[in-house]
mmCIF file of C-alpha atoms in Angstrom:
data_model
loop_
_atom_site.group_PDB
_atom_site.id
_atom_site.type_symbol
_atom_site.label_atom_id
_atom_site.label_comp_id
_atom_site.label_asym_id
_atom_site.label_seq_id
_atom_site.Cartn_x
_atom_site.Cartn_y
_atom_site.Cartn_z
ATOM 1 C CA MET A 1 0.000 0.000 0.000
ATOM 2 C CA VAL A 2 1.005 3.608 -0.499
ATOM 3 C CA ASN A 3 2.815 5.102 2.495
ATOM 4 C CA ILE A 4 0.516 7.636 4.220
ATOM 5 C CA THR A 5 2.397 7.967 7.512
ATOM 6 C CA HIS A 6 3.424 11.526 6.568
ATOM 7 C CA LYS A 7 -0.207 12.651 6.248
ATOM 8 C CA THR A 8 -2.347 14.149 8.993
ATOM 9 C CA ASN A 9 -5.872 13.271 10.082
ATOM 10 C CA THR A 10 -8.581 15.526 8.680
ATOM 11 C CA LEU A 11 -12.324 15.238 8.171
ATOM 12 C CA ARG A 12 -12.904 13.548 4.821
ATOM 13 C CA LYS A 13 -16.221 12.933 3.091
ATOM 14 C CA ALA A 14 -17.286 11.187 -0.089
ATOM 15 C CA MET A 15 -20.572 10.565 -1.861
ATOM 16 C CA ALA A 16 -21.035 7.935 -4.561
ATOM 17 C CA GLN A 17 -23.948 6.620 -6.546
ATOM 18 C CA ALA A 18 -25.102 3.518 -8.371
ATOM 19 C CA ILE A 19 -28.247 3.072 -10.445
ATOM 20 C CA VAL A 20 -30.329 -0.086 -10.640
ATOM 21 C CA ARG A 21 -32.599 -0.234 -13.676
ATOM 22 C CA VAL A 22 -35.497 -2.698 -13.743
ATOM 23 C CA SER A 23 -37.612 -3.750 -16.728
ATOM 24 C CA SER A 24 -41.122 -3.499 -15.330
ATOM 25 C CA PRO A 25 -43.232 -1.169 -13.188
ATOM 26 C CA ASP A 26 -44.347 -4.309 -11.337
ATOM 27 C CA THR A 27 -40.812 -4.681 -9.974
ATOM 28 C CA ILE A 28 -40.848 -1.147 -8.598
ATOM 29 C CA GLU A 29 -44.246 -1.784 -7.028
ATOM 30 C CA ALA A 30 -42.973 -4.994 -5.406
ATOM 31 C CA ILE A 31 -40.010 -3.101 -3.934
ATOM 32 C CA GLU A 32 -42.181 -0.290 -2.570
ATOM 33 C CA GLN A 33 -44.821 -2.621 -1.124
ATOM 34 C CA LYS A 34 -42.191 -5.005 0.258
ATOM 35 C CA LYS A 35 -43.584 -7.963 -1.686
ATOM 36 C CA VAL A 36 -40.286 -9.266 -3.059
ATOM 37 C CA PRO A 37 -40.004 -12.983 -2.055
ATOM 38 C CA LYS A 38 -36.485 -12.570 -0.671
ATOM 39 C CA GLY A 39 -37.546 -9.804 1.722
ATOM 40 C CA ASP A 40 -37.348 -6.025 2.155
ATOM 41 C CA VAL A 41 -35.025 -5.026 -0.687
ATOM 42 C CA PHE A 42 -34.081 -1.591 0.577
ATOM 43 C CA GLU A 43 -33.295 -2.717 4.131
ATOM 44 C CA MET A 44 -31.359 -5.802 3.062
ATOM 45 C CA ALA A 45 -29.347 -3.870 0.492
ATOM 46 C CA LYS A 46 -28.635 -1.125 3.012
ATOM 47 C CA THR A 47 -27.291 -3.657 5.487
ATOM 48 C CA ALA A 48 -25.047 -5.136 2.791
ATOM 49 C CA GLY A 49 -23.811 -1.633 1.951
ATOM 50 C CA LEU A 50 -22.901 -0.944 5.572
ATOM 51 C CA PHE A 51 -20.882 -4.157 5.700
ATOM 52 C CA ALA A 52 -19.198 -3.284 2.396
ATOM 53 C CA ALA A 53 -18.182 0.190 3.528
ATOM 54 C CA LYS A 54 -16.449 -1.195 6.602
ATOM 55 C CA ARG A 55 -14.704 -4.007 4.717
ATOM 56 C CA THR A 56 -13.461 -2.143 1.652
ATOM 57 C CA SER A 57 -9.821 -2.675 2.590
ATOM 58 C CA ASP A 58 -10.466 -6.437 2.653
ATOM 59 C CA MET A 59 -11.703 -6.361 -0.936
ATOM 60 C CA ILE A 60 -9.578 -3.662 -2.628
ATOM 61 C CA PRO A 61 -5.877 -4.508 -2.179
ATOM 62 C CA ASP A 62 -4.442 -0.984 -2.108
ATOM 63 C CA CYS A 63 -7.067 0.519 0.217
ATOM 64 C CA HIS A 64 -5.988 1.301 3.775
ATOM 65 C CA PRO A 65 -8.023 0.088 6.751
ATOM 66 C CA LEU A 66 -9.623 3.196 8.189
ATOM 67 C CA PRO A 67 -12.336 4.154 10.683
ATOM 68 C CA ILE A 68 -15.745 4.608 9.070
ATOM 69 C CA GLU A 69 -17.415 7.166 11.306
ATOM 70 C CA TYR A 70 -20.603 7.756 9.334
ATOM 71 C CA THR A 71 -22.376 5.950 6.501
ATOM 72 C CA GLY A 72 -25.628 7.145 4.983
ATOM 73 C CA ILE A 73 -27.452 5.137 2.311
ATOM 74 C CA THR A 74 -30.473 6.607 0.529
ATOM 75 C CA TYR A 75 -32.691 5.608 -2.388
ATOM 76 C CA GLU A 76 -34.587 7.599 -4.991
ATOM 77 C CA ILE A 77 -37.029 5.976 -7.402
ATOM 78 C CA GLU A 78 -37.449 7.542 -10.842
ATOM 79 C CA GLU A 79 -39.713 5.590 -13.178
ATOM 80 C CA LEU A 80 -37.873 2.260 -13.737
ATOM 81 C CA THR A 81 -34.655 3.203 -11.937
ATOM 82 C CA VAL A 82 -33.533 3.213 -8.321
ATOM 83 C CA LYS A 83 -30.766 5.725 -7.655
ATOM 84 C CA ILE A 84 -28.578 4.683 -4.745
ATOM 85 C CA LYS A 85 -26.497 7.281 -2.912
ATOM 86 C CA VAL A 86 -23.885 6.441 -0.310
ATOM 87 C CA GLU A 87 -22.223 9.095 1.838
ATOM 88 C CA ILE A 88 -19.248 8.229 4.075
ATOM 89 C CA HIS A 89 -17.303 10.324 6.599
ATOM 90 C CA THR A 90 -14.040 9.661 8.400
ATOM 91 C CA ILE A 91 -11.368 11.553 10.281
ATOM 92 C CA TYR A 92 -8.250 9.994 8.894
ATOM 93 C CA LYS A 93 -5.182 10.445 6.699
ATOM 94 C CA THR A 94 -6.733 9.358 3.422
ATOM 95 C CA GLY A 95 -10.070 9.750 1.653
ATOM 96 C CA VAL A 96 -13.118 7.492 1.522
ATOM 97 C CA GLU A 97 -14.188 7.739 -2.111
ATOM 98 C CA VAL A 98 -13.398 4.087 -2.819
ATOM 99 C CA GLU A 99 -15.320 3.048 0.289
ATOM 100 C CA ALA A 100 -18.329 5.031 -0.927
ATOM 101 C CA MET A 101 -18.203 3.521 -4.421
ATOM 102 C CA HIS A 102 -17.650 0.027 -3.040
ATOM 103 C CA ALA A 103 -20.659 0.347 -0.749
ATOM 104 C CA ALA A 104 -22.830 1.727 -3.571
ATOM 105 C CA SER A 105 -21.869 -1.150 -5.849
ATOM 106 C CA VAL A 106 -22.623 -3.763 -3.189
ATOM 107 C CA VAL A 107 -26.004 -2.166 -2.476
ATOM 108 C CA ALA A 108 -26.781 -2.384 -6.203
ATOM 109 C CA ILE A 109 -25.607 -5.994 -6.517
ATOM 110 C CA THR A 110 -27.652 -6.985 -3.468
ATOM 111 C CA MET A 111 -30.724 -5.423 -5.043
ATOM 112 C CA TYR A 112 -29.997 -7.313 -8.245
ATOM 113 C CA ASP A 113 -29.705 -10.581 -6.360
ATOM 114 C CA MET A 114 -32.976 -10.036 -4.530
ATOM 115 C CA LEU A 115 -34.900 -8.933 -7.627
ATOM 116 C CA LYS A 116 -33.643 -11.405 -10.234
ATOM 117 C CA PRO A 117 -36.325 -14.056 -9.382
ATOM 118 C CA ILE A 118 -39.052 -11.591 -10.431
ATOM 119 C CA ASP A 119 -37.266 -9.551 -13.115
ATOM 120 C CA LYS A 120 -34.767 -10.918 -15.653
ATOM 121 C CA GLY A 121 -34.070 -7.539 -17.218
ATOM 122 C CA ILE A 122 -32.228 -5.776 -14.391
ATOM 123 C CA SER A 123 -29.033 -3.800 -15.020
ATOM 124 C CA ILE A 124 -26.610 -1.899 -12.831
ATOM 125 C CA GLU A 125 -25.436 1.410 -14.239
ATOM 126 C CA ASN A 126 -23.363 4.483 -13.597
ATOM 127 C CA ILE A 127 -21.413 3.644 -10.460
ATOM 128 C CA LYS A 128 -19.425 6.819 -9.853
ATOM 129 C CA LEU A 129 -18.089 9.295 -7.323
ATOM 130 C CA LEU A 130 -20.339 12.324 -6.949
ATOM 131 C CA GLU A 131 -18.349 14.384 -4.481
ATOM 132 C CA LYS A 132 -15.363 14.293 -2.160
ATOM 133 C CA LYS A 133 -14.127 16.740 0.448
ATOM 134 C CA GLY A 134 -11.041 16.933 2.610
ATOM 135 C CA GLY A 135 -7.330 16.471 1.986
ATOM 136 C CA LYS A 136 -5.537 18.238 -0.878
ATOM 137 C CA THR A 137 -8.637 18.882 -2.922
ATOM 138 C CA ASP A 138 -9.809 21.591 -0.518
ATOM 139 C CA TYR A 139 -6.694 23.677 -1.120
ATOM 140 C CA ARG A 140 -6.185 23.458 -4.887
ATOM 141 C CA LYS A 141 -8.373 26.509 -5.423
ATOM 142 C CA VAL A 142 -6.045 28.570 -3.234
ATOM 143 C CA VAL A 143 -3.183 27.973 -5.678
ATOM 144 C CA GLU A 144 -5.457 28.531 -8.656
ATOM 145 C CA GLU A 145 -6.703 31.849 -7.290
ATOM 146 C CA ASN A 146 -3.444 33.194 -5.824
ATOM 147 C CA LYS A 147 0.160 33.108 -6.958
ATOM 148 C CA ILE A 148 2.105 31.805 -3.953
ATOM 149 C CA SER A 149 5.844 32.433 -3.921
ATOM 150 C CA ALA A 150 8.470 31.308 -1.424
ATOM 151 C CA SER A 151 12.012 32.192 -0.382
ATOM 152 C CA ILE A 152 14.043 29.490 1.344
ATOM 153 C CA ILE A 153 16.742 30.614 3.766
ATOM 154 C CA VAL A 154 19.188 28.077 5.185
ATOM 155 C CA CYS A 155 20.736 29.278 8.458
ATOM 156 C CA SER A 156 23.923 27.361 9.174
ATOM 157 C CA ASP A 157 27.516 28.299 9.952
ATOM 158 C CA SER A 158 28.898 25.014 8.623
ATOM 159 C CA ILE A 159 26.869 24.967 5.406
ATOM 160 C CA SER A 160 27.607 28.612 4.611
ATOM 161 C CA ALA A 161 31.310 27.890 5.152
ATOM 162 C CA GLY A 162 31.150 24.988 2.693
ATOM 163 C CA GLU A 163 31.888 22.362 5.339
ATOM 164 C CA LYS A 164 28.542 20.597 4.911
ATOM 165 C CA GLU A 165 25.978 20.157 2.168
ATOM 166 C CA ASP A 166 22.455 21.509 2.606
ATOM 167 C CA ARG A 167 19.731 18.904 2.411
ATOM 168 C CA ALA A 168 16.976 20.400 4.549
ATOM 169 C CA GLY A 169 16.496 23.452 2.330
ATOM 170 C CA MET A 170 16.386 21.323 -0.807
ATOM 171 C CA ALA A 171 13.896 18.965 0.833
ATOM 172 C CA ILE A 172 11.633 21.932 1.627
ATOM 173 C CA ILE A 173 11.843 23.097 -1.990
ATOM 174 C CA ASP A 174 10.858 19.656 -3.257
ATOM 175 C CA LYS A 175 7.885 19.579 -0.887
ATOM 176 C CA LEU A 176 6.700 23.060 -1.868
ATOM 177 C CA LYS A 177 6.831 22.254 -5.560
ATOM 178 C CA THR A 178 4.263 19.503 -5.034
ATOM 179 C CA TYR A 179 1.868 22.244 -3.879
ATOM 180 C CA GLN A 180 2.630 24.437 -6.923
ATOM 181 C CA VAL A 181 4.434 27.039 -4.798
ATOM 182 C CA GLU A 182 6.839 29.100 -6.911
ATOM 183 C CA ILE A 183 10.368 29.200 -5.488
ATOM 184 C CA GLU A 184 11.639 32.789 -5.693
ATOM 185 C CA ASP A 185 15.111 32.097 -4.355
ATOM 186 C CA TYR A 186 17.236 29.913 -2.146
ATOM 187 C CA VAL A 187 19.887 31.466 0.125
ATOM 188 C CA ILE A 188 22.440 30.076 2.581
ATOM 189 C CA ILE A 189 23.632 32.338 5.412
ATOM 190 C CA PRO A 190 25.489 31.849 8.714
ATOM 191 C CA ASP A 191 23.809 31.804 12.128
ATOM 192 C CA GLU A 192 24.029 35.553 12.649
ATOM 193 C CA THR A 193 21.072 37.445 14.077
ATOM 194 C CA ASP A 194 21.675 40.649 12.103
ATOM 195 C CA GLU A 195 22.059 38.815 8.808
ATOM 196 C CA ILE A 196 18.943 36.722 9.399
ATOM 197 C CA GLN A 197 16.858 39.774 10.258
ATOM 198 C CA LYS A 198 18.146 41.795 7.298
ATOM 199 C CA LEU A 199 17.302 39.041 4.827
ATOM 200 C CA VAL A 200 13.851 38.332 6.288
ATOM 201 C CA LYS A 201 12.973 42.047 6.134
ATOM 202 C CA GLN A 202 14.174 42.220 2.540
ATOM 203 C CA LYS A 203 12.026 39.275 1.458
ATOM 204 C CA CYS A 204 8.982 40.703 3.209
ATOM 205 C CA ASN A 205 9.541 44.066 1.524
ATOM 206 C CA ASP A 206 9.708 42.197 -1.789
ATOM 207 C CA LYS A 207 6.220 40.868 -0.936
ATOM 208 C CA VAL A 208 7.167 37.209 -1.134
ATOM 209 C CA SER A 209 4.200 35.128 0.040
ATOM 210 C CA LEU A 210 6.192 32.726 2.178
ATOM 211 C CA VAL A 211 9.615 32.937 3.835
ATOM 212 C CA ILE A 212 10.867 29.650 5.247
ATOM 213 C CA LEU A 213 14.026 29.503 7.323
ATOM 214 C CA THR A 214 15.576 26.157 8.151
ATOM 215 C CA GLY A 215 18.184 25.720 10.856
ATOM 216 C CA GLY A 216 19.043 27.408 14.118
ATOM 217 C CA THR A 217 15.918 26.344 16.022
ATOM 218 C CA GLY A 218 17.655 24.003 18.441
ATOM 219 C CA LEU A 219 19.297 24.679 21.802
ATOM 220 C CA SER A 220 22.975 25.107 20.968
ATOM 221 C CA PRO A 221 24.572 28.516 21.651
ATOM 222 C CA ARG A 222 24.603 29.344 17.906
ATOM 223 C CA ASP A 223 20.923 28.479 17.370
ATOM 224 C CA VAL A 224 19.612 32.039 17.146
ATOM 225 C CA THR A 225 16.952 31.869 14.431
ATOM 226 C CA PRO A 226 13.943 32.135 16.795
ATOM 227 C CA GLU A 227 15.525 35.083 18.626
ATOM 228 C CA ALA A 228 16.166 36.780 15.276
ATOM 229 C CA VAL A 229 12.746 36.152 13.756
ATOM 230 C CA ARG A 230 10.369 36.491 16.704
ATOM 231 C CA PRO A 231 10.842 40.278 17.257
ATOM 232 C CA LEU A 232 10.030 40.895 13.585
ATOM 233 C CA LEU A 233 6.676 39.127 13.654
ATOM 234 C CA GLU A 234 3.695 41.440 13.591
ATOM 235 C CA ARG A 235 1.117 38.697 14.087
ATOM 236 C CA PRO A 236 2.409 35.420 15.552
ATOM 237 C CA VAL A 237 0.496 32.272 14.572
ATOM 238 C CA PRO A 238 1.335 29.913 17.462
ATOM 239 C CA GLY A 239 -1.025 27.204 16.247
ATOM 240 C CA ILE A 240 1.354 26.455 13.378
ATOM 241 C CA GLU A 241 4.204 25.878 15.820
ATOM 242 C CA GLU A 242 1.975 23.684 17.976
ATOM 243 C CA ALA A 243 0.923 21.602 14.966
ATOM 244 C CA ILE A 244 4.543 21.104 13.889
ATOM 245 C CA ARG A 245 5.679 19.946 17.309
ATOM 246 C CA ALA A 246 2.631 17.734 17.876
ATOM 247 C CA TYR A 247 3.133 16.069 14.494
ATOM 248 C CA GLY A 248 6.834 15.571 15.183
ATOM 249 C CA GLN A 249 6.282 14.247 18.680
ATOM 250 C CA ASP A 250 4.330 11.330 17.224
ATOM 251 C CA ARG A 251 7.474 10.415 15.289
ATOM 252 C CA THR A 252 10.346 11.296 17.625
ATOM 253 C CA PRO A 253 10.447 12.178 21.339
ATOM 254 C CA TYR A 254 12.832 15.051 20.604
ATOM 255 C CA SER A 255 10.384 17.176 18.635
ATOM 256 C CA MET A 256 9.404 19.014 21.828
ATOM 257 C CA LEU A 257 12.908 20.487 21.946
ATOM 258 C CA SER A 258 12.505 22.297 18.638
ATOM 259 C CA ARG A 259 11.832 26.031 18.801
ATOM 260 C CA SER A 260 9.982 26.551 15.537
ATOM 261 C CA VAL A 261 8.499 30.024 15.043
ATOM 262 C CA SER A 262 5.685 31.252 12.803
ATOM 263 C CA GLY A 263 3.814 34.440 12.062
ATOM 264 C CA LEU A 264 2.990 37.220 9.636
ATOM 265 C CA ILE A 265 5.083 40.212 8.697
ATOM 266 C CA GLY A 266 2.741 42.293 6.606
ATOM 267 C CA ASN A 267 1.192 39.787 4.217
ATOM 268 C CA THR A 268 4.197 37.457 4.280
ATOM 269 C CA LEU A 269 4.045 34.244 6.281
ATOM 270 C CA VAL A 270 7.378 33.507 7.965
ATOM 271 C CA LEU A 271 8.263 30.039 9.240
ATOM 272 C CA ALA A 272 11.427 29.046 11.103
ATOM 273 C CA LEU A 273 11.835 25.270 10.888
ATOM 274 C CA PRO A 274 14.396 22.719 12.133
ATOM 275 C CA GLY A 275 17.649 22.291 10.236
ATOM 276 C CA SER A 276 17.646 18.505 10.054
ATOM 277 C CA THR A 277 16.368 17.067 6.785
ATOM 278 C CA LYS A 278 13.799 14.889 8.529
ATOM 279 C CA GLY A 279 12.700 17.719 10.813
ATOM 280 C CA ALA A 280 12.248 20.088 7.877
ATOM 281 C CA GLU A 281 10.315 17.533 5.809
ATOM 282 C CA GLU A 282 8.039 16.594 8.678
ATOM 283 C CA SER A 283 7.379 20.235 9.521
ATOM 284 C CA ILE A 284 6.116 20.845 5.994
ATOM 285 C CA ASP A 285 4.029 17.671 6.116
ATOM 286 C CA ALA A 286 2.559 18.783 9.434
ATOM 287 C CA VAL A 287 1.045 22.038 8.163
ATOM 288 C CA PHE A 288 0.658 21.718 4.390
ATOM 289 C CA PRO A 289 -1.682 21.991 2.595
ATOM 290 C CA ALA A 290 -3.911 23.378 5.389
ATOM 291 C CA ILE A 291 -1.603 26.337 5.892
ATOM 292 C CA MET A 292 -2.455 27.505 2.363
ATOM 293 C CA HIS A 293 -5.765 28.785 3.719
ATOM 294 C CA ILE A 294 -3.829 31.753 5.127
ATOM 295 C CA PHE A 295 -3.291 33.055 1.605
ATOM 296 C CA ARG A 296 -7.012 32.836 0.851
ATOM 297 C CA VAL A 297 -7.705 34.916 3.961
ATOM 298 C CA ILE A 298 -5.013 37.449 3.026
ATOM 299 C CA ALA A 299 -6.379 37.722 -0.516
ATOM 300 C CA ALA A 300 -9.894 38.324 0.811
ATOM 301 C CA PHE A 301 -8.586 41.027 3.161
ATOM 302 C CA LYS A 302 -6.739 42.734 0.305
ATOM 303 C CA HIS A 303 -9.914 42.661 -1.758
ATOM 304 C CA ASP A 304 -11.919 44.289 1.031
#
């Protein structure tokens, strides 16, 4: 199965449909009046759909086992067709569209099985996803509606001196590109408060959407990035820092020692992230793509 350990739990919803077409009005009447020999078609099919939703991962090899926290199954009769709709909710790392389609298909097949003794002309049609919410899909419009640019600043004495190779900054760039963020520039500087502050101010004056610093958030004497950045912030956003540390703490007990910083300077979002490659990658995973909502809010404020 695809690795989803880097993802975060969010509310995810999906709605799917399937259509059962019968060949006679008598079949519809038998369904409505509960005169089908095998029993109450709607109730039996609904029960089968509930089982199917919960056991999708047993049937579809690449589907992850996940908690099904709501399943709604409804029917709508239109002439010789029964339209089945299945809605599923979960709070998890991946979506439930396959679960919804699987449940809809099993509801339809169960109806077919129950009706075939009285109608030989039944067909199942148009199994499809109607809607999904949650995950990346909720944030694609932000990128479509707003150009989001980023400057990456690597704060490290050893890397700026050429003694080590930067990997954290490059990892951040790779992550941002998957969200269609345009990389304005990439700079390596030493752990010097004045130099950090000068560069952050410059990028904010250039109206870059996002300034991400990596390095200098630990507890060594030369880790000064938080002290340099925090006084510049006009509107701290502590929830971002909390999300980063909470996400990291699930993966390493040392995440609580990181001193990540976040906030707005004008309309620029500034993030100070750990300097380790893993710490930088996980910090991005912790807050993207949800953090993109900030740019929608900023754009709305500009418009007003």
